[in-house]
Structures are given as structure tokens and as C-alpha cells.
XYZ file of N, CA, C and O in Angstrom:
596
model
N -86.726 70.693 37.230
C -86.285 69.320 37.042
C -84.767 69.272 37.071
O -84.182 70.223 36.551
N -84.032 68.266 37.623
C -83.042 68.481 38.025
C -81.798 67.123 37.368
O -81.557 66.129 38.053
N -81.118 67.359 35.921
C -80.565 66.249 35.549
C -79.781 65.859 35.997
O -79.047 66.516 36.736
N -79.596 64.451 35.689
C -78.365 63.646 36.346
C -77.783 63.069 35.209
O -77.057 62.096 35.413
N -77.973 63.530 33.826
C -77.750 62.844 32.497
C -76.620 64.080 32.113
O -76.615 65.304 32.243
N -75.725 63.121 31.599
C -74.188 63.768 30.956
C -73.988 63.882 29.610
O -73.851 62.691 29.332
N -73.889 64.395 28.709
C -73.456 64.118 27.456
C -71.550 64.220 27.160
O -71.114 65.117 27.880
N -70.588 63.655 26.455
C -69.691 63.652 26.414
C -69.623 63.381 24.612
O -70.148 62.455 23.993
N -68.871 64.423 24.111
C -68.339 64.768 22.784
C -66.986 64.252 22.414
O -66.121 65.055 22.763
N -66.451 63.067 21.762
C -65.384 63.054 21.503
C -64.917 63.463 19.695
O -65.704 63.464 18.749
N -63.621 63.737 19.651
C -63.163 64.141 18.700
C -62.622 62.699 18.074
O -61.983 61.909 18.768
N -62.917 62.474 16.828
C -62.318 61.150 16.286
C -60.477 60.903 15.775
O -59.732 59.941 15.587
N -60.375 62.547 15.710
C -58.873 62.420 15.152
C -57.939 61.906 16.828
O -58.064 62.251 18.003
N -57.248 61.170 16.264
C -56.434 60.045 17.513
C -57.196 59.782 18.827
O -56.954 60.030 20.009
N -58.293 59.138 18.116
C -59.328 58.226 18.972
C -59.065 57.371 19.860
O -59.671 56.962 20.850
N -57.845 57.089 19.273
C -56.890 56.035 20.720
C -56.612 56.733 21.578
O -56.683 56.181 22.676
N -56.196 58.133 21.596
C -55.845 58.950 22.571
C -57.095 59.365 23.303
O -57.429 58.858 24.373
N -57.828 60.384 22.633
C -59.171 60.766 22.829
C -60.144 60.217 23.703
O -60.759 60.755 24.623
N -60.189 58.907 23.208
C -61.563 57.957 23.821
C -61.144 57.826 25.577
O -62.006 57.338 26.308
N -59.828 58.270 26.184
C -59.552 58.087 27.000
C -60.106 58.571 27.907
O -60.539 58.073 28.947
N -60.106 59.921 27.399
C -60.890 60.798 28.061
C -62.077 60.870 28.460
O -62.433 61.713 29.284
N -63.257 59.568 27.678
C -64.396 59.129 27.977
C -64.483 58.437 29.528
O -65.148 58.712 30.527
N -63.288 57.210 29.159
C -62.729 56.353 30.390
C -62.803 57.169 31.841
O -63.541 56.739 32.728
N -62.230 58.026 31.981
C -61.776 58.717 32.967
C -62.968 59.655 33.596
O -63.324 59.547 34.769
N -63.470 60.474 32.782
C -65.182 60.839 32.575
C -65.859 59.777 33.649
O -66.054 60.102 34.820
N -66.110 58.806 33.258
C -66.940 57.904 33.744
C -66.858 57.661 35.238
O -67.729 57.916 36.069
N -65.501 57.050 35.464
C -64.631 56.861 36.562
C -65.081 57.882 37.402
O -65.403 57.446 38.507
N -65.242 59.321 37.243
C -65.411 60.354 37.767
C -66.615 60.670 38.227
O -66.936 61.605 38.961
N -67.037 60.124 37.917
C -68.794 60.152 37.964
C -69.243 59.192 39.047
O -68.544 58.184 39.155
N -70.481 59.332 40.035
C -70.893 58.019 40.537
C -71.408 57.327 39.781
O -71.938 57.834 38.792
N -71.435 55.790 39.998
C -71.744 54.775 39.544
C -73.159 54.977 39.149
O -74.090 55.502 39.759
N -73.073 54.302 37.705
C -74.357 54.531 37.036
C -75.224 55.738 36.405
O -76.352 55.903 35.939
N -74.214 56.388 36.621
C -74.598 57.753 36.299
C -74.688 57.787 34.317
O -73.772 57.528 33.536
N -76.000 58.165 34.024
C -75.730 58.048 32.853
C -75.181 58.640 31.912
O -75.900 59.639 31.890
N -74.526 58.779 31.190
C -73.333 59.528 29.682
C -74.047 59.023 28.671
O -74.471 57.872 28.566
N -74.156 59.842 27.993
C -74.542 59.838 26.148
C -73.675 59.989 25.408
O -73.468 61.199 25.504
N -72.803 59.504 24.514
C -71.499 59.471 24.249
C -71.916 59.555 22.502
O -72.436 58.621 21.890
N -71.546 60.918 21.891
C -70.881 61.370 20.774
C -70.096 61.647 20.130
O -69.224 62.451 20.462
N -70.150 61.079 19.013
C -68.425 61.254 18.376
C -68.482 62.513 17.086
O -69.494 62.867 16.482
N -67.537 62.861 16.960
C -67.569 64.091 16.281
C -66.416 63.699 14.911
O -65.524 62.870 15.097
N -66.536 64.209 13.943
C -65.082 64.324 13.302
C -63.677 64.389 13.325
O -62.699 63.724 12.984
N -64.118 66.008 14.143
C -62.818 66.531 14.874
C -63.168 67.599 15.479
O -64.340 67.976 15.461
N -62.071 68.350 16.202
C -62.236 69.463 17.017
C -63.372 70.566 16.661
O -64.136 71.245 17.348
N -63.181 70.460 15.555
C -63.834 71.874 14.654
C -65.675 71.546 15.513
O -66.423 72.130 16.297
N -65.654 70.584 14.919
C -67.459 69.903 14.589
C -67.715 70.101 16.686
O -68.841 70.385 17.096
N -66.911 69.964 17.379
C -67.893 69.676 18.621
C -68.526 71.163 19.500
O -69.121 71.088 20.574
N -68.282 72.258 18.880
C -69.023 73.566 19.620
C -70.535 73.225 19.040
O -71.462 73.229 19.849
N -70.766 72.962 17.797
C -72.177 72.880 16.904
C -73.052 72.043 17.728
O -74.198 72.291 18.105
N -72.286 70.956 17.957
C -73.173 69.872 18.577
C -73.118 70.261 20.074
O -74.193 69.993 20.610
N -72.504 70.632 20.653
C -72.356 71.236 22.067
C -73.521 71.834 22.441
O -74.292 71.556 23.359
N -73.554 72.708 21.597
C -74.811 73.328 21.807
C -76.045 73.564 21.554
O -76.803 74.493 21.833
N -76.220 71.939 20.601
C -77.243 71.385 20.050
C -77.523 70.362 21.464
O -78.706 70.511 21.769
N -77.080 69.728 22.083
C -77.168 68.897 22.707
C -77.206 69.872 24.207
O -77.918 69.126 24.878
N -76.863 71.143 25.197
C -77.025 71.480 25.655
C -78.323 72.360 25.288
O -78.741 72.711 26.392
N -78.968 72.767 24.544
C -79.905 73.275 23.903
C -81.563 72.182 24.018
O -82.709 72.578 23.805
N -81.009 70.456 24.510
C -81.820 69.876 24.224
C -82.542 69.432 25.379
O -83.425 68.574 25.373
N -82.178 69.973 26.224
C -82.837 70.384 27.562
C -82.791 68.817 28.560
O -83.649 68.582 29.411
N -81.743 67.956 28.278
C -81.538 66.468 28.561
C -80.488 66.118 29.085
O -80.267 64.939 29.362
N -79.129 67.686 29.455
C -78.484 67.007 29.986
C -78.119 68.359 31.107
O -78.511 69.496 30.846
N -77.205 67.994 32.548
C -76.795 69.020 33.170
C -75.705 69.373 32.899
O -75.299 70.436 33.369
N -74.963 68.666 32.133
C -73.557 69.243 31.366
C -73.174 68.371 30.445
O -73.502 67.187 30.518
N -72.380 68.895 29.394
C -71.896 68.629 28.259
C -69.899 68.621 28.019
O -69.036 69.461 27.763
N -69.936 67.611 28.205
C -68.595 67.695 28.315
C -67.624 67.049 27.140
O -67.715 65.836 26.951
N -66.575 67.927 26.241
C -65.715 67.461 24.740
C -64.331 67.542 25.034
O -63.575 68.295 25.647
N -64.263 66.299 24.253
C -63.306 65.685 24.137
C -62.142 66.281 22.834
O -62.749 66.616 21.817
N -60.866 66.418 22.764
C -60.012 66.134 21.050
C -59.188 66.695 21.913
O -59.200 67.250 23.011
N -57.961 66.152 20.478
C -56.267 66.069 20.610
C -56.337 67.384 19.230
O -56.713 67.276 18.063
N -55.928 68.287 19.815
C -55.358 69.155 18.717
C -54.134 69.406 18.656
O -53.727 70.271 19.432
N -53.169 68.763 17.752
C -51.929 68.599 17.799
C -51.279 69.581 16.476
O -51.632 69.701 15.303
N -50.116 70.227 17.320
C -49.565 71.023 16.128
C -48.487 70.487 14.834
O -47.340 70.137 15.112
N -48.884 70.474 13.737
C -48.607 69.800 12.558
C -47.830 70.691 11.946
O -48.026 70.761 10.732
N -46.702 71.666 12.549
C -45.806 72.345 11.958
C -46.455 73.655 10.811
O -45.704 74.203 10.004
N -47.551 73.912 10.897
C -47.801 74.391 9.759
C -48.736 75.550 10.551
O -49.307 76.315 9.774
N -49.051 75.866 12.445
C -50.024 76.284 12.972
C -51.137 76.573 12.949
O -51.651 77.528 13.532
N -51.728 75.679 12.180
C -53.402 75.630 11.703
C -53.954 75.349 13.159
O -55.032 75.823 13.516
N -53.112 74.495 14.052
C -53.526 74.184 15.520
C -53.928 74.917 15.920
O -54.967 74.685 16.538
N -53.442 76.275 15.877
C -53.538 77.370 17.070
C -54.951 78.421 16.562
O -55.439 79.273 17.305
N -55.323 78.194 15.485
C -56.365 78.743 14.937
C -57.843 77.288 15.163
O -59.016 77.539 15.438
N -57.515 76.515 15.038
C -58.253 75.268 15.299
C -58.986 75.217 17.166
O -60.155 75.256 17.552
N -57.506 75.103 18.038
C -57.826 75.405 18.876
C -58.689 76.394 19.534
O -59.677 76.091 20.203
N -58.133 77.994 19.244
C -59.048 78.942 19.491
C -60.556 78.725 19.645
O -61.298 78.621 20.622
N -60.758 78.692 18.160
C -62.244 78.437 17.692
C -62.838 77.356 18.544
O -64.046 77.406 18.776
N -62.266 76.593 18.928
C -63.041 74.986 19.707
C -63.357 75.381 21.101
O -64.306 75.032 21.804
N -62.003 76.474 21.454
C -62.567 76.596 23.081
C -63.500 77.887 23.341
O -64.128 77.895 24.400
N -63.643 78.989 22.449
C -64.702 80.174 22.137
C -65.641 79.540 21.655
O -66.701 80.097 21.941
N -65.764 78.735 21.121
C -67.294 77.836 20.545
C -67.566 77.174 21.516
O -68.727 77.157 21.926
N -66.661 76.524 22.078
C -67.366 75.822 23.151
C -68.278 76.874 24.458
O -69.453 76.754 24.806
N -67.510 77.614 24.827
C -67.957 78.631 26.055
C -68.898 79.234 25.464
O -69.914 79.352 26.149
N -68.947 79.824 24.047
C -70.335 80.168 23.722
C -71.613 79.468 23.468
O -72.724 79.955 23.261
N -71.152 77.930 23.535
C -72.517 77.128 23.238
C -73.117 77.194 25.107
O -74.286 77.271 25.484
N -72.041 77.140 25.846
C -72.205 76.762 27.357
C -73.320 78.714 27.768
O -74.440 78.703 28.278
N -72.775 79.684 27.472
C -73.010 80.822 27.608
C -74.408 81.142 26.858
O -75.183 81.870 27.478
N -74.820 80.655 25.545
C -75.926 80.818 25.079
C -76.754 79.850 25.644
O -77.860 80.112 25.170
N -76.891 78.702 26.519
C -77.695 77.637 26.933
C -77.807 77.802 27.699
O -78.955 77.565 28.072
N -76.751 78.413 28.887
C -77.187 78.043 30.680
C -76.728 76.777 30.770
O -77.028 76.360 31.889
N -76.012 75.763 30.003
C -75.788 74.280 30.194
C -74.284 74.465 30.528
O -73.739 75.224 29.726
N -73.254 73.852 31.743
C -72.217 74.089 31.602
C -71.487 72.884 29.954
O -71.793 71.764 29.545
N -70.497 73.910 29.520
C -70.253 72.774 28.312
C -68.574 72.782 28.833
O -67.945 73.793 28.522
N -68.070 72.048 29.358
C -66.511 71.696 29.632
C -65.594 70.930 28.320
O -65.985 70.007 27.605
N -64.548 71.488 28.284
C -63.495 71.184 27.319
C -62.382 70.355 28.139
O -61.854 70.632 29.216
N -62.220 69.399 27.403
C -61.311 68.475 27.657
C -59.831 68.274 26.205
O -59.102 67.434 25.678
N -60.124 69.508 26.193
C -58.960 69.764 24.911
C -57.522 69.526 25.079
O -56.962 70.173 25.965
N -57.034 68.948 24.584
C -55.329 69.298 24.509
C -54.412 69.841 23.536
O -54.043 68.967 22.751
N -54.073 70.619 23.385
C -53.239 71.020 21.977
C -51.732 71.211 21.912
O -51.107 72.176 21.472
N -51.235 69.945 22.509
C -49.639 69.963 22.526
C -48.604 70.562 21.461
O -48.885 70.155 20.333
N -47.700 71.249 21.480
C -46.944 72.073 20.712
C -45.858 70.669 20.014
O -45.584 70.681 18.814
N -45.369 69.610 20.884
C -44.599 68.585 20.378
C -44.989 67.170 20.531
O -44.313 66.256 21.003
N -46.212 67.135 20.047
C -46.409 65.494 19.928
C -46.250 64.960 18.707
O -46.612 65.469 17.646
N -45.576 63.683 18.896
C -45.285 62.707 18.107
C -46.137 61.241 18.419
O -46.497 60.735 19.482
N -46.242 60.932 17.416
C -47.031 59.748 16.866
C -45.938 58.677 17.565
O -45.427 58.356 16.493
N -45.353 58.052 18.342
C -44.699 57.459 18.866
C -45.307 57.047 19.933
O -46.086 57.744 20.582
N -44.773 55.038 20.384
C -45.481 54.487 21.069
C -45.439 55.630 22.977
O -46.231 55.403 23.892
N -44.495 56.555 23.019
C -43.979 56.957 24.133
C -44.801 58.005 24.762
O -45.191 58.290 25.894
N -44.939 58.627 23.125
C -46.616 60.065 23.144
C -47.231 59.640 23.478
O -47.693 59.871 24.596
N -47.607 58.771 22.721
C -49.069 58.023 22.711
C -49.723 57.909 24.166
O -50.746 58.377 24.666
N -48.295 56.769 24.808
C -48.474 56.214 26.129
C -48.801 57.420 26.680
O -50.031 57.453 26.655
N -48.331 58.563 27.227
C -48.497 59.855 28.015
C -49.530 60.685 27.899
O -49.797 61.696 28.548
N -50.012 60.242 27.139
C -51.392 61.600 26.121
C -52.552 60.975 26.571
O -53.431 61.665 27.087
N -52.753 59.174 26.393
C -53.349 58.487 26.527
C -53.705 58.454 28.232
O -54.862 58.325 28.632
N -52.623 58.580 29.077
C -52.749 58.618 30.728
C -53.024 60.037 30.652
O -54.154 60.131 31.131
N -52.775 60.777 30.442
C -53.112 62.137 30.721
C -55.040 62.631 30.426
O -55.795 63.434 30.974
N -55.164 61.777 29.439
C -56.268 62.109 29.099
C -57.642 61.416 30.024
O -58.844 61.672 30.096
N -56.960 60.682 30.487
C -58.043 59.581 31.376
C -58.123 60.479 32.721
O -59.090 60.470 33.483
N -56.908 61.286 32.899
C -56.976 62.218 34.357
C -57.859 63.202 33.653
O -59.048 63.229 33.969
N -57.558 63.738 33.044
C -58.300 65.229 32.728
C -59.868 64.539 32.158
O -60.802 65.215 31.725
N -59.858 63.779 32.227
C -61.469 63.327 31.793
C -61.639 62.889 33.393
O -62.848 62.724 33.554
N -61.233 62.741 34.115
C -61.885 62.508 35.304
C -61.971 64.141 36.115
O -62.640 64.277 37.139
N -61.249 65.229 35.527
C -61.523 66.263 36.310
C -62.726 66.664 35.787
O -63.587 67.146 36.524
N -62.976 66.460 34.055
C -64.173 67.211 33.824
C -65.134 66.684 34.557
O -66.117 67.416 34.678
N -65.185 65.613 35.113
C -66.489 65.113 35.906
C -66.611 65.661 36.920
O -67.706 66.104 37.268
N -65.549 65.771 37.636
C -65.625 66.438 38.845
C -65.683 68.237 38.630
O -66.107 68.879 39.591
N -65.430 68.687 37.885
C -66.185 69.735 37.549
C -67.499 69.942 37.435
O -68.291 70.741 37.935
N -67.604 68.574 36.258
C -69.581 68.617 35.839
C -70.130 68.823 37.060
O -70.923 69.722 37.342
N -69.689 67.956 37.812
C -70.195 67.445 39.652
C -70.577 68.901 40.256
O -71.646 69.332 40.689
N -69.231 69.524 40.115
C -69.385 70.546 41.209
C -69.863 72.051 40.456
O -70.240 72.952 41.204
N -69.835 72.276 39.023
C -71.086 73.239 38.662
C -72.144 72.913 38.510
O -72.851 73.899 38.299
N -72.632 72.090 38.501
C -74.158 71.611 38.788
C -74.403 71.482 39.897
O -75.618 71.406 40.075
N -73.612 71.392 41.107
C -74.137 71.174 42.412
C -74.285 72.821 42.945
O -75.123 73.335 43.687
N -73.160 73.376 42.269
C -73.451 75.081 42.932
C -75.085 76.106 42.074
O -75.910 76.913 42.499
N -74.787 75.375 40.622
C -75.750 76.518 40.273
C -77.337 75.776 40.696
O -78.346 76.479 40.641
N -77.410 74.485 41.063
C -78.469 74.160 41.860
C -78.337 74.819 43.163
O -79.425 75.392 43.221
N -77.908 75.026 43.918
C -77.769 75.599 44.940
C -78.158 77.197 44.917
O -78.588 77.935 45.803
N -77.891 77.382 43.798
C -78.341 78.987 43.544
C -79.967 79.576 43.099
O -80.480 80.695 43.126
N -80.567 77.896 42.593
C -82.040 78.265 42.221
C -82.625 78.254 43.404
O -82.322 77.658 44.438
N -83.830 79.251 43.053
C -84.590 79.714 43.937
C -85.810 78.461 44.590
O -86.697 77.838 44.006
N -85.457 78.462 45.734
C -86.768 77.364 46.473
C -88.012 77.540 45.912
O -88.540 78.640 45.750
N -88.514 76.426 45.595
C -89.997 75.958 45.074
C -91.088 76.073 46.510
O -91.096 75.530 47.615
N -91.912 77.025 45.852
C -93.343 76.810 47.483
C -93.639 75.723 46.688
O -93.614 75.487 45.480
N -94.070 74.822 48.207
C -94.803 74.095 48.359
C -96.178 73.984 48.781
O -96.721 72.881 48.832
């Protein structure tokens, strides 16, 4: 059976930024294509569900969203880690591709100027994960073995 159903994980911390990345997702996708759209806490929470939801045999990829921003104190860089090794291991234990749409800028500021840039940036990189989703699902279909008829 062969899905055409997406799931997309967003992170709630700077949801204004974040949700962009849904936007762009979509855009990326042909029309009508359906997305299941989850929201998470934050970075931490979306490997669990990643691979609860690639695990649930409903979608051909799983694609998460979050802004992990460094807060002077580098909890980021330990935050980060964990989100993108959790993620590849939920994708690696399922067979489901699970794509990260992470960002973890070293100097963002809460300013209308960040904002603006993080916010466009994120709508592109949510349109590559689609076109990723697109094109590992089109190869590893290509790789299953023909059905007798």
C-alpha cells in the first residue's frame, strides 16, 4: 500500500516562527495532498511522537518542525543534538523517512528584523522538506520489489 498521507510536527516555542514551516510544507506538496498537523511543546517532545506517528503505519513521511535558539547559557546545543539523533532514530527504527526542519541559530534575537528572516526562511526550508518527502518516497518506492500479478 502506497501513502500519500504526511504528518508534520511542529514545535510550539516561537510558533510565529515555526508554524511557517507548516506554510511552506504544504506549498511543496501537490495540491491536496493530505498533512496531519501536530503540535508538540518543544524540540525535546517531537522524536517521541515521530516515531509514534511513523510507527502508525499512516503516513509516508513525517516531517518536524522547531526554532532552537541559543539562550547564552548552551542548553541549545545539547537540546539540539538530542532532537536531530532522535529524530533519525525514530526514521531508522520505522523504515518511515522522519525529516527535520530544525533551526538552531547561534544569534537570534526576539526583534521585529529576526523574526522577519526566521519566519521567510522557515517557509523555504519547509518547502524543501516536501520536496524531500517527495523524492524519498518516490526512490524507496522505486526500490520495492514488483508485485506478481
Amino acid at each position: 500500500m502506497t501513502h500519500t498521507r504526511y504528518a508534520f510536527i511542529k514545535a510550539n516555542w516561537h510558533a510565529e516562527i515555526v508554524d511557517q514551516a507548516l506554510v511552506g510544507f504544504r506549498e511543496g506538496l501537490p495540491k491536496d495532498t493530505p498533512v496531519d498537523v501536530f503540535d508538540v511543546p518543544g524540540a525535546f517532545e517531537m522524536p517521541l511522537l515521530a516515531r509514534d506517528l511513523a510507527r502508525s503505519g499512516r503516513y509516508a513521511a513525517v516531517a518536524c518542525a522547531a526554532l532552537v535558539v541559543d539562550g547564552g547559557i548552551y542548553r541549545h546545543d545539547f537540546v539540539a543534538q538530542a532532537v536531530v539523533s532522535g529524530l533519525m532514530q525514530a526514521g531508522l527504527e520505522t523504515g518511515v523517512p522522519v525529516l527535520s526542519v530544525s533551526l538552531t541559530p547561534h544569534h537570534f534575537h526576539e526583534t521585529p528584523h529576526h523574526i522577519g528572516i526566521y519566519r521567510d526562511h522557515f517557509v523555504k526550508k519547509g518547502r524543501e522538506a516536501a520536496e524531500a518527502a517527495l523524492s524519498i518516497t518516490a526512490t524507496r518506492r522505486a526500490l520495492q520489489p514488483a508485485t506478481a500479478a
